């Protein structure tokens, strides 16, 4: 008897920047300020579209906003995307791969791009800390489970 189990595959086919925006509305005045203590907010989102039988367009979106008092220092928005081929997995496994593996693959690229934008705009380097996408996915699953119980 032959084994007809489909081979499991996860492969990044294409890596691309979907969108980039950088604003520094209070430049150059912000560079003349003495010893400011900025507040930096980071929002991250992961979206995806099925674009073929086994192909998924996965996009990691980040928005970094740095402010002090009531002034905006800068806003950086980046969408880093990749086309992934995912074969041989169940639907639940695919959801997990799209929520964890794909963002983990894209994150170093988005981190480098944000850091580059910030430093090229004349600001001190901003190094985004690693993100635990496993924990975020587990939390999202738990929240979904709680909602279905209520």
mmCIF file of C-alpha atoms in Angstrom:
data_model
loop_
_atom_site.group_PDB
_atom_site.id
_atom_site.type_symbol
_atom_site.label_atom_id
_atom_site.label_comp_id
_atom_site.label_asym_id
_atom_site.label_seq_id
_atom_site.Cartn_x
_atom_site.Cartn_y
_atom_site.Cartn_z
ATOM 1 C CA UNK A 1 0.000 0.000 0.000
ATOM 2 C CA UNK A 2 1.435 3.370 -0.960
ATOM 3 C CA UNK A 3 1.442 6.371 1.326
ATOM 4 C CA UNK A 4 -0.437 9.234 -0.363
ATOM 5 C CA UNK A 5 0.077 11.748 2.430
ATOM 6 C CA UNK A 6 0.789 15.183 0.960
ATOM 7 C CA UNK A 7 4.237 16.617 1.628
ATOM 8 C CA UNK A 8 4.244 19.462 4.134
ATOM 9 C CA UNK A 9 5.789 22.691 2.897
ATOM 10 C CA UNK A 10 6.063 26.294 4.074
ATOM 11 C CA UNK A 11 8.080 28.485 1.756
ATOM 12 C CA UNK A 12 8.590 32.221 1.334
ATOM 13 C CA UNK A 13 8.257 32.890 -2.397
ATOM 14 C CA UNK A 14 8.429 36.684 -2.519
ATOM 15 C CA UNK A 15 9.299 39.368 -0.001
ATOM 16 C CA UNK A 16 8.145 42.925 -0.678
ATOM 17 C CA UNK A 17 7.302 46.288 0.848
ATOM 18 C CA UNK A 18 3.617 47.018 0.417
ATOM 19 C CA UNK A 19 3.602 50.526 1.912
ATOM 20 C CA UNK A 20 5.967 52.956 3.666
ATOM 21 C CA UNK A 21 5.185 56.329 5.208
ATOM 22 C CA UNK A 22 7.317 58.570 7.408
ATOM 23 C CA UNK A 23 6.350 61.949 8.818
ATOM 24 C CA UNK A 24 8.323 64.312 11.054
ATOM 25 C CA UNK A 25 5.909 67.253 11.240
ATOM 26 C CA UNK A 26 7.892 69.278 13.782
ATOM 27 C CA UNK A 27 11.282 69.051 12.092
ATOM 28 C CA UNK A 28 13.665 70.792 12.174
ATOM 29 C CA UNK A 29 12.426 72.493 15.356
ATOM 30 C CA UNK A 30 12.384 69.217 17.268
ATOM 31 C CA UNK A 31 16.158 68.936 16.830
ATOM 32 C CA UNK A 32 16.636 72.205 18.731
ATOM 33 C CA UNK A 33 14.736 71.019 21.819
ATOM 34 C CA UNK A 34 16.752 70.381 24.994
ATOM 35 C CA UNK A 35 16.573 66.943 26.627
ATOM 36 C CA UNK A 36 13.129 65.735 25.629
ATOM 37 C CA UNK A 37 11.698 62.463 26.937
ATOM 38 C CA UNK A 38 9.563 61.125 24.115
ATOM 39 C CA UNK A 39 6.769 58.615 24.472
ATOM 40 C CA UNK A 40 6.770 55.985 21.739
ATOM 41 C CA UNK A 41 3.688 53.930 20.891
ATOM 42 C CA UNK A 42 3.844 50.871 18.667
ATOM 43 C CA UNK A 43 0.858 49.216 17.001
ATOM 44 C CA UNK A 44 1.294 45.963 15.114
ATOM 45 C CA UNK A 45 -1.131 44.020 12.944
ATOM 46 C CA UNK A 46 -0.950 40.896 10.821
ATOM 47 C CA UNK A 47 -3.253 40.435 7.825
ATOM 48 C CA UNK A 48 -3.421 37.872 5.061
ATOM 49 C CA UNK A 49 -5.214 36.974 1.849
ATOM 50 C CA UNK A 50 -5.379 33.634 0.114
ATOM 51 C CA UNK A 51 -4.151 34.371 -3.419
ATOM 52 C CA UNK A 52 -3.956 30.864 -4.871
ATOM 53 C CA UNK A 53 -4.549 27.226 -4.021
ATOM 54 C CA UNK A 54 -1.633 27.080 -1.605
ATOM 55 C CA UNK A 55 -0.439 30.710 -1.719
ATOM 56 C CA UNK A 56 -0.989 33.352 0.928
ATOM 57 C CA UNK A 57 -0.107 37.041 0.897
ATOM 58 C CA UNK A 58 0.827 37.794 4.511
ATOM 59 C CA UNK A 59 1.364 41.397 5.598
ATOM 60 C CA UNK A 60 2.875 42.642 8.832
ATOM 61 C CA UNK A 61 1.862 46.251 9.504
ATOM 62 C CA UNK A 62 3.492 48.499 12.072
ATOM 63 C CA UNK A 63 2.830 52.055 13.182
ATOM 64 C CA UNK A 64 5.375 53.771 15.419
ATOM 65 C CA UNK A 65 4.457 57.174 16.824
ATOM 66 C CA UNK A 66 6.873 59.176 18.953
ATOM 67 C CA UNK A 67 5.574 62.241 20.814
ATOM 68 C CA UNK A 68 6.510 64.606 23.616
ATOM 69 C CA UNK A 69 4.162 67.006 25.356
ATOM 70 C CA UNK A 70 1.552 67.590 22.653
ATOM 71 C CA UNK A 71 3.999 67.479 19.730
ATOM 72 C CA UNK A 72 4.570 64.669 17.292
ATOM 73 C CA UNK A 73 8.240 63.861 16.786
ATOM 74 C CA UNK A 74 7.652 61.288 14.052
ATOM 75 C CA UNK A 75 5.229 58.724 12.721
ATOM 76 C CA UNK A 76 6.514 55.710 10.811
ATOM 77 C CA UNK A 77 4.123 53.306 9.107
ATOM 78 C CA UNK A 78 5.416 50.249 7.288
ATOM 79 C CA UNK A 79 3.720 47.270 5.661
ATOM 80 C CA UNK A 80 6.166 44.430 5.002
ATOM 81 C CA UNK A 81 4.659 41.535 3.110
ATOM 82 C CA UNK A 82 5.523 38.167 1.724
ATOM 83 C CA UNK A 83 3.937 35.532 -0.458
ATOM 84 C CA UNK A 84 4.090 32.163 1.280
ATOM 85 C CA UNK A 85 3.298 28.741 -0.151
ATOM 86 C CA UNK A 86 1.776 26.514 2.528
ATOM 87 C CA UNK A 87 0.946 22.905 1.600
ATOM 88 C CA UNK A 88 0.008 19.747 3.428
ATOM 89 C CA UNK A 89 -1.388 21.328 6.588
ATOM 90 C CA UNK A 90 -4.875 21.395 8.090
ATOM 91 C CA UNK A 91 -6.810 24.671 8.146
ATOM 92 C CA UNK A 92 -6.064 25.141 11.855
ATOM 93 C CA UNK A 93 -2.367 24.517 11.274
ATOM 94 C CA UNK A 94 -2.376 27.016 8.400
ATOM 95 C CA UNK A 95 -3.975 29.633 10.672
ATOM 96 C CA UNK A 96 -1.189 29.062 13.187
ATOM 97 C CA UNK A 97 1.524 29.310 10.530
ATOM 98 C CA UNK A 98 0.044 32.567 9.205
ATOM 99 C CA UNK A 99 -0.209 33.969 12.738
ATOM 100 C CA UNK A 100 3.222 32.846 13.987
ATOM 101 C CA UNK A 101 5.690 31.538 11.397
ATOM 102 C CA UNK A 102 4.980 34.134 8.699
ATOM 103 C CA UNK A 103 5.191 37.206 10.994
ATOM 104 C CA UNK A 104 8.369 35.791 12.569
ATOM 105 C CA UNK A 105 9.820 35.596 9.063
ATOM 106 C CA UNK A 106 8.751 39.155 8.156
ATOM 107 C CA UNK A 107 9.623 40.866 11.449
ATOM 108 C CA UNK A 108 13.403 41.250 10.950
ATOM 109 C CA UNK A 109 12.757 43.049 7.655
ATOM 110 C CA UNK A 110 10.186 45.432 9.107
ATOM 111 C CA UNK A 111 12.414 46.081 12.134
ATOM 112 C CA UNK A 112 15.366 47.005 9.901
ATOM 113 C CA UNK A 113 13.225 49.247 7.693
ATOM 114 C CA UNK A 114 11.722 51.163 10.637
ATOM 115 C CA UNK A 115 15.160 51.599 12.211
ATOM 116 C CA UNK A 116 16.587 52.826 8.917
ATOM 117 C CA UNK A 117 13.763 55.332 8.375
ATOM 118 C CA UNK A 118 14.113 56.756 11.880
ATOM 119 C CA UNK A 119 17.902 57.187 11.717
ATOM 120 C CA UNK A 120 17.850 58.582 8.171
ATOM 121 C CA UNK A 121 15.369 61.187 9.391
ATOM 122 C CA UNK A 122 17.960 62.365 11.913
ATOM 123 C CA UNK A 123 16.606 60.720 15.058
ATOM 124 C CA UNK A 124 18.375 58.324 17.434
ATOM 125 C CA UNK A 125 18.233 54.678 16.415
ATOM 126 C CA UNK A 126 15.032 52.845 17.265
ATOM 127 C CA UNK A 127 15.443 49.106 17.661
ATOM 128 C CA UNK A 128 12.146 47.277 17.875
ATOM 129 C CA UNK A 129 12.317 44.488 20.425
ATOM 130 C CA UNK A 130 11.524 40.923 19.327
ATOM 131 C CA UNK A 131 7.867 39.990 19.447
ATOM 132 C CA UNK A 132 6.561 36.666 20.716
ATOM 133 C CA UNK A 133 4.058 35.838 17.984
ATOM 134 C CA UNK A 134 3.424 32.430 19.610
ATOM 135 C CA UNK A 135 2.151 34.158 22.751
ATOM 136 C CA UNK A 136 0.064 36.645 20.756
ATOM 137 C CA UNK A 137 -1.564 33.805 18.814
ATOM 138 C CA UNK A 138 -2.236 31.808 21.991
ATOM 139 C CA UNK A 139 -3.802 34.908 23.561
ATOM 140 C CA UNK A 140 -5.994 35.485 20.485
ATOM 141 C CA UNK A 141 -7.143 31.844 20.556
ATOM 142 C CA UNK A 142 -7.959 32.130 24.255
ATOM 143 C CA UNK A 143 -9.938 35.347 23.711
ATOM 144 C CA UNK A 144 -11.862 33.716 20.869
ATOM 145 C CA UNK A 145 -12.614 30.713 23.075
ATOM 146 C CA UNK A 146 -13.839 32.985 25.875
ATOM 147 C CA UNK A 147 -16.136 34.865 23.481
ATOM 148 C CA UNK A 148 -17.698 31.629 22.213
ATOM 149 C CA UNK A 149 -18.352 30.499 25.814
ATOM 150 C CA UNK A 150 -20.224 33.709 26.650
#
